[in-house]
């Protein structure tokens, strides 16, 4: 193994996670804990043991993510992938047009894999670790069982073998991904009142939506959007009502 490349990959992946999750944690769980408490979806905080568990599994996840990146970029494998070196090879128009494609591919992949992992014969062996965070914090974003971490990183394998992709595509896309992932596990709703009923908000995943999934274990399987949940009828029937209830809360005077 190219250890220098491995540590470089781990540094990039872990820095994204720690910086984004730490910002969310410091703002909502430490510095402005009381000021923003009215926005807390579940009106309680996780125990310290929950934070440590989430951090431990997240660290393991990032080690696995890094291993997959090193494997895909090894000399014997990368020659069979669709990764390219120079942006000029396909041009800037193609470069920017790839991002919405990655977004749709990842969103659909996550929905399918997520529903499969909720099958009773698989749940307790793969996905239960993540669901131990019934009241998730920002540190839960990567708190996966090792098998789930491999499944989650499967989308990178698909990217590498399906369409021409520049290495910076992954760096930028997964920066966006961890930001939205941390928001989904933040435990606070940041979108304004009525957002869930707007023409775009109806299709966008929210922290309330994913928090319900962690709390009740059923329904709301989406990642970035609610498209697949709405198409396949897996969105919780009480989602809109809970979003409205939480977003209408006012700070204590």
CSV table of C-alpha atoms in Angstrom, one decimal:
chain,number,residue,atom,x,y,z
A,1,UNK,CA,0.0,0.0,0.0
A,2,UNK,CA,1.1,3.5,-0.8
A,3,UNK,CA,1.0,4.8,2.8
A,4,UNK,CA,1.9,8.4,1.8
A,5,UNK,CA,-1.2,8.5,-0.4
A,6,UNK,CA,-3.3,6.7,2.2
A,7,UNK,CA,-2.5,9.3,4.9
A,8,UNK,CA,-3.1,12.1,2.4
A,9,UNK,CA,-6.5,10.6,1.6
A,10,UNK,CA,-7.3,10.2,5.3
A,11,UNK,CA,-6.3,13.7,6.0
A,12,UNK,CA,-8.6,15.1,3.4
A,13,UNK,CA,-11.6,13.0,4.4
A,14,UNK,CA,-11.1,13.4,8.1
A,15,UNK,CA,-10.5,17.2,7.9
A,16,UNK,CA,-13.8,17.6,6.1
A,17,UNK,CA,-15.6,15.6,8.7
A,18,UNK,CA,-14.0,17.1,11.8
A,19,UNK,CA,-14.2,20.8,10.6
A,20,UNK,CA,-17.8,20.7,9.5
A,21,UNK,CA,-19.0,18.5,12.4
A,22,UNK,CA,-17.1,20.5,14.9
A,23,UNK,CA,-18.5,23.8,13.7
A,24,UNK,CA,-22.0,22.4,14.0
A,25,UNK,CA,-21.3,20.9,17.4
A,26,UNK,CA,-19.7,24.1,18.8
A,27,UNK,CA,-22.5,26.4,17.6
A,28,UNK,CA,-25.5,24.3,18.6
A,29,UNK,CA,-24.2,22.1,21.4
A,30,UNK,CA,-21.8,24.3,23.2
A,31,UNK,CA,-21.7,28.1,22.5
A,32,UNK,CA,-25.3,28.8,21.6
A,33,UNK,CA,-26.7,25.7,23.3
A,34,UNK,CA,-29.4,27.6,25.2
A,35,UNK,CA,-30.1,30.4,22.7
A,36,UNK,CA,-31.0,27.9,19.9
A,37,UNK,CA,-32.6,25.2,22.1
A,38,UNK,CA,-36.0,26.1,20.8
A,39,UNK,CA,-34.9,24.8,17.4
A,40,UNK,CA,-33.7,21.5,18.8
A,41,UNK,CA,-35.9,18.8,17.2
A,42,UNK,CA,-35.9,16.5,20.2
A,43,UNK,CA,-35.9,18.6,23.3
A,44,UNK,CA,-33.0,16.9,24.9
A,45,UNK,CA,-29.3,16.3,24.3
A,46,UNK,CA,-27.5,13.0,23.7
A,47,UNK,CA,-25.4,11.6,26.5
A,48,UNK,CA,-21.6,12.0,26.4
A,49,UNK,CA,-21.3,8.3,25.7
A,50,UNK,CA,-23.3,8.8,22.5
A,51,UNK,CA,-20.8,11.4,21.3
A,52,UNK,CA,-17.9,9.1,22.0
A,53,UNK,CA,-19.5,6.2,20.2
A,54,UNK,CA,-20.3,8.3,17.2
A,55,UNK,CA,-16.8,9.6,17.1
A,56,UNK,CA,-15.3,6.2,17.4
A,57,UNK,CA,-17.3,4.7,14.6
A,58,UNK,CA,-16.8,7.8,12.4
A,59,UNK,CA,-13.0,7.4,12.8
A,60,UNK,CA,-13.2,3.8,11.7
A,61,UNK,CA,-15.4,4.8,8.7
A,62,UNK,CA,-12.9,7.4,7.6
A,63,UNK,CA,-10.1,4.8,7.7
A,64,UNK,CA,-12.2,2.5,5.5
A,65,UNK,CA,-13.2,5.4,3.1
A,66,UNK,CA,-9.4,6.2,2.7
A,67,UNK,CA,-8.6,2.5,1.9
A,68,UNK,CA,-11.2,2.5,-0.9
A,69,UNK,CA,-9.7,5.7,-2.4
A,70,UNK,CA,-6.2,4.2,-2.2
A,71,UNK,CA,-7.4,1.0,-3.8
A,72,UNK,CA,-9.1,2.8,-6.7
A,73,UNK,CA,-6.1,4.9,-7.4
A,74,UNK,CA,-3.6,2.1,-7.2
A,75,UNK,CA,-1.6,1.7,-10.5
A,76,UNK,CA,-3.2,-1.7,-11.3
A,77,UNK,CA,-6.8,-0.5,-10.8
A,78,UNK,CA,-6.8,3.2,-11.9
A,79,UNK,CA,-6.0,2.3,-15.5
A,80,UNK,CA,-9.4,0.6,-15.8
A,81,UNK,CA,-11.3,3.5,-14.3
A,82,UNK,CA,-12.8,6.5,-16.0
A,83,UNK,CA,-10.7,9.0,-13.9
A,84,UNK,CA,-9.0,11.7,-16.0
A,85,UNK,CA,-6.1,14.0,-15.1
A,86,UNK,CA,-6.6,17.3,-16.9
A,87,UNK,CA,-9.8,19.3,-16.9
A,88,UNK,CA,-8.9,20.4,-20.4
A,89,UNK,CA,-9.4,16.8,-21.6
A,90,UNK,CA,-13.2,17.2,-21.4
A,91,UNK,CA,-13.5,20.9,-21.0
A,92,UNK,CA,-15.1,23.1,-18.3
A,93,UNK,CA,-18.7,22.6,-19.6
A,94,UNK,CA,-18.4,18.9,-19.0
A,95,UNK,CA,-16.6,19.4,-15.7
A,96,UNK,CA,-19.5,21.5,-14.2
A,97,UNK,CA,-22.2,19.4,-15.7
A,98,UNK,CA,-21.0,16.3,-13.9
A,99,UNK,CA,-21.9,17.7,-10.4
A,100,UNK,CA,-25.7,17.4,-10.8
A,101,UNK,CA,-25.2,13.9,-12.2
A,102,UNK,CA,-23.2,12.9,-9.2
A,103,UNK,CA,-25.9,14.4,-7.0
A,104,UNK,CA,-28.7,12.4,-8.6
A,105,UNK,CA,-26.6,9.2,-8.7
A,106,UNK,CA,-25.6,9.4,-5.0
A,107,UNK,CA,-29.1,10.4,-3.9
A,108,UNK,CA,-30.7,7.3,-5.6
A,109,UNK,CA,-27.9,5.0,-4.6
A,110,UNK,CA,-28.2,6.0,-1.0
A,111,UNK,CA,-32.0,5.5,-1.0
A,112,UNK,CA,-31.8,2.0,-2.5
A,113,UNK,CA,-28.9,0.9,-0.2
A,114,UNK,CA,-30.6,2.5,2.8
A,115,UNK,CA,-33.9,0.6,2.3
A,116,UNK,CA,-32.0,-2.7,1.7
A,117,UNK,CA,-30.1,-2.2,5.0
A,118,UNK,CA,-33.4,-1.8,6.8
A,119,UNK,CA,-34.5,-5.3,5.8
A,120,UNK,CA,-34.9,-7.3,9.0
A,121,UNK,CA,-32.4,-9.9,8.0
A,122,UNK,CA,-29.7,-7.2,7.5
A,123,UNK,CA,-30.6,-4.4,9.9
A,124,UNK,CA,-29.1,-5.7,13.1
A,125,UNK,CA,-25.8,-6.8,11.4
A,126,UNK,CA,-25.1,-3.6,9.4
A,127,UNK,CA,-27.3,-0.6,10.0
A,128,UNK,CA,-28.1,-0.9,13.7
A,129,UNK,CA,-24.8,0.8,14.7
A,130,UNK,CA,-25.9,4.0,13.0
A,131,UNK,CA,-29.4,3.8,14.5
A,132,UNK,CA,-28.0,3.7,18.1
A,133,UNK,CA,-28.0,7.4,17.6
A,134,UNK,CA,-31.8,7.8,18.2
A,135,UNK,CA,-31.2,11.5,19.0
A,136,UNK,CA,-28.3,12.1,16.6
A,137,UNK,CA,-25.6,14.8,16.9
A,138,UNK,CA,-23.3,16.2,14.2
A,139,UNK,CA,-20.8,13.4,15.1
A,140,UNK,CA,-23.2,10.8,13.8
A,141,UNK,CA,-22.7,11.7,10.2
A,142,UNK,CA,-20.1,8.9,9.6
A,143,UNK,CA,-21.0,6.7,12.6
A,144,UNK,CA,-21.3,3.5,10.5
A,145,UNK,CA,-20.6,-0.2,11.1
A,146,UNK,CA,-17.6,-1.2,9.0
A,147,UNK,CA,-19.8,-3.1,6.5
A,148,UNK,CA,-22.0,-0.1,6.1
A,149,UNK,CA,-19.0,2.1,5.6
A,150,UNK,CA,-18.0,-0.1,2.7
A,151,UNK,CA,-21.5,0.1,1.3
A,152,UNK,CA,-21.6,3.9,1.6
A,153,UNK,CA,-18.3,4.1,-0.2
A,154,UNK,CA,-19.6,1.9,-3.0
A,155,UNK,CA,-20.9,5.1,-4.7
A,156,UNK,CA,-17.3,6.2,-5.2
A,157,UNK,CA,-16.6,2.9,-7.0
A,158,UNK,CA,-19.6,3.5,-9.2
A,159,UNK,CA,-18.4,7.0,-10.0
A,160,UNK,CA,-14.9,5.7,-10.9
A,161,UNK,CA,-16.3,3.2,-13.4
A,162,UNK,CA,-19.3,4.9,-14.9
A,163,UNK,CA,-18.5,8.4,-16.2
A,164,UNK,CA,-15.3,10.4,-16.7
A,165,UNK,CA,-14.5,12.0,-13.4
A,166,UNK,CA,-11.7,14.3,-12.3
A,167,UNK,CA,-10.2,13.8,-8.8
A,168,UNK,CA,-11.4,17.3,-7.8
A,169,UNK,CA,-15.0,16.3,-8.6
A,170,UNK,CA,-14.9,14.0,-5.6
A,171,UNK,CA,-13.2,16.6,-3.3
A,172,UNK,CA,-15.8,19.2,-4.1
A,173,UNK,CA,-18.8,16.9,-4.2
A,174,UNK,CA,-18.0,15.2,-0.9
A,175,UNK,CA,-17.4,18.5,0.8
A,176,UNK,CA,-21.0,19.4,-0.1
A,177,UNK,CA,-22.1,15.9,1.0
A,178,UNK,CA,-20.6,16.1,4.5
A,179,UNK,CA,-22.0,19.5,5.0
A,180,UNK,CA,-25.5,18.2,4.2
A,181,UNK,CA,-24.9,15.0,6.1
A,182,UNK,CA,-24.0,17.0,9.2
A,183,UNK,CA,-27.1,19.2,8.8
A,184,UNK,CA,-29.2,16.0,8.5
A,185,UNK,CA,-27.8,14.8,11.8
A,186,UNK,CA,-27.6,18.2,13.5
A,187,UNK,CA,-30.6,17.7,15.6
A,188,UNK,CA,-31.8,21.2,14.8
A,189,UNK,CA,-34.0,22.4,12.0
A,190,UNK,CA,-32.5,25.4,10.1
A,191,UNK,CA,-34.9,25.7,7.3
A,192,UNK,CA,-37.6,28.4,7.9
A,193,UNK,CA,-41.3,27.9,8.7
A,194,UNK,CA,-43.3,26.8,5.6
A,195,UNK,CA,-40.2,25.6,3.7
A,196,UNK,CA,-41.6,22.0,3.5
A,197,UNK,CA,-44.6,23.3,1.5
A,198,UNK,CA,-42.7,25.4,-1.0
A,199,UNK,CA,-42.4,24.1,-4.6
A,200,UNK,CA,-38.7,23.2,-4.0
A,201,UNK,CA,-38.9,22.5,-0.2
A,202,UNK,CA,-41.3,19.7,-0.8
A,203,UNK,CA,-38.5,17.8,-2.5
A,204,UNK,CA,-35.6,18.7,-0.2
A,205,UNK,CA,-34.6,16.5,2.7
A,206,UNK,CA,-34.5,18.3,6.1
A,207,UNK,CA,-33.1,17.7,9.5
A,208,UNK,CA,-36.6,17.1,10.8
A,209,UNK,CA,-37.1,14.4,8.2
A,210,UNK,CA,-33.9,12.5,8.9
A,211,UNK,CA,-34.3,13.0,12.7
A,212,UNK,CA,-37.6,11.2,12.5
A,213,UNK,CA,-35.9,8.3,10.7
A,214,UNK,CA,-33.4,8.0,13.6
A,215,UNK,CA,-36.1,8.3,16.2
A,216,UNK,CA,-38.7,5.9,14.7
A,217,UNK,CA,-36.4,3.6,12.5
A,218,UNK,CA,-39.0,3.6,9.7
A,219,UNK,CA,-39.7,5.8,6.7
A,220,UNK,CA,-37.8,8.8,5.4
A,221,UNK,CA,-34.9,7.0,3.7
A,222,UNK,CA,-33.6,9.8,1.5
A,223,UNK,CA,-30.3,11.6,1.6
A,224,UNK,CA,-30.4,14.9,-0.2
A,225,UNK,CA,-33.9,14.9,-1.5
A,226,UNK,CA,-37.3,13.5,-0.7
A,227,UNK,CA,-37.9,12.5,-4.4
A,228,UNK,CA,-37.6,8.8,-3.9
A,229,UNK,CA,-39.5,8.8,-0.6
A,230,UNK,CA,-42.4,10.6,-2.2
A,231,UNK,CA,-42.3,8.4,-5.4
A,232,UNK,CA,-42.2,5.1,-3.5
A,233,UNK,CA,-44.5,6.2,-0.6
A,234,UNK,CA,-41.9,5.9,2.2
A,235,UNK,CA,-42.1,9.4,3.6
A,236,UNK,CA,-43.6,9.4,7.1
A,237,UNK,CA,-47.2,10.7,7.1
A,238,UNK,CA,-46.5,12.9,10.2
A,239,UNK,CA,-43.4,14.5,8.6
A,240,UNK,CA,-45.1,17.8,7.4
A,241,UNK,CA,-47.0,18.2,10.7
A,242,UNK,CA,-43.8,17.7,12.8
A,243,UNK,CA,-41.8,20.1,10.5
A,244,UNK,CA,-44.5,22.8,11.0
A,245,UNK,CA,-44.6,22.2,14.7
A,246,UNK,CA,-40.9,22.6,15.2
A,247,UNK,CA,-40.4,25.4,12.7
A,248,UNK,CA,-43.1,27.5,14.5
A,249,UNK,CA,-41.4,27.4,17.9
A,250,UNK,CA,-40.3,30.7,19.3
A,251,UNK,CA,-37.3,31.4,21.6
A,252,UNK,CA,-38.1,31.9,25.3
A,253,UNK,CA,-38.3,35.6,26.1
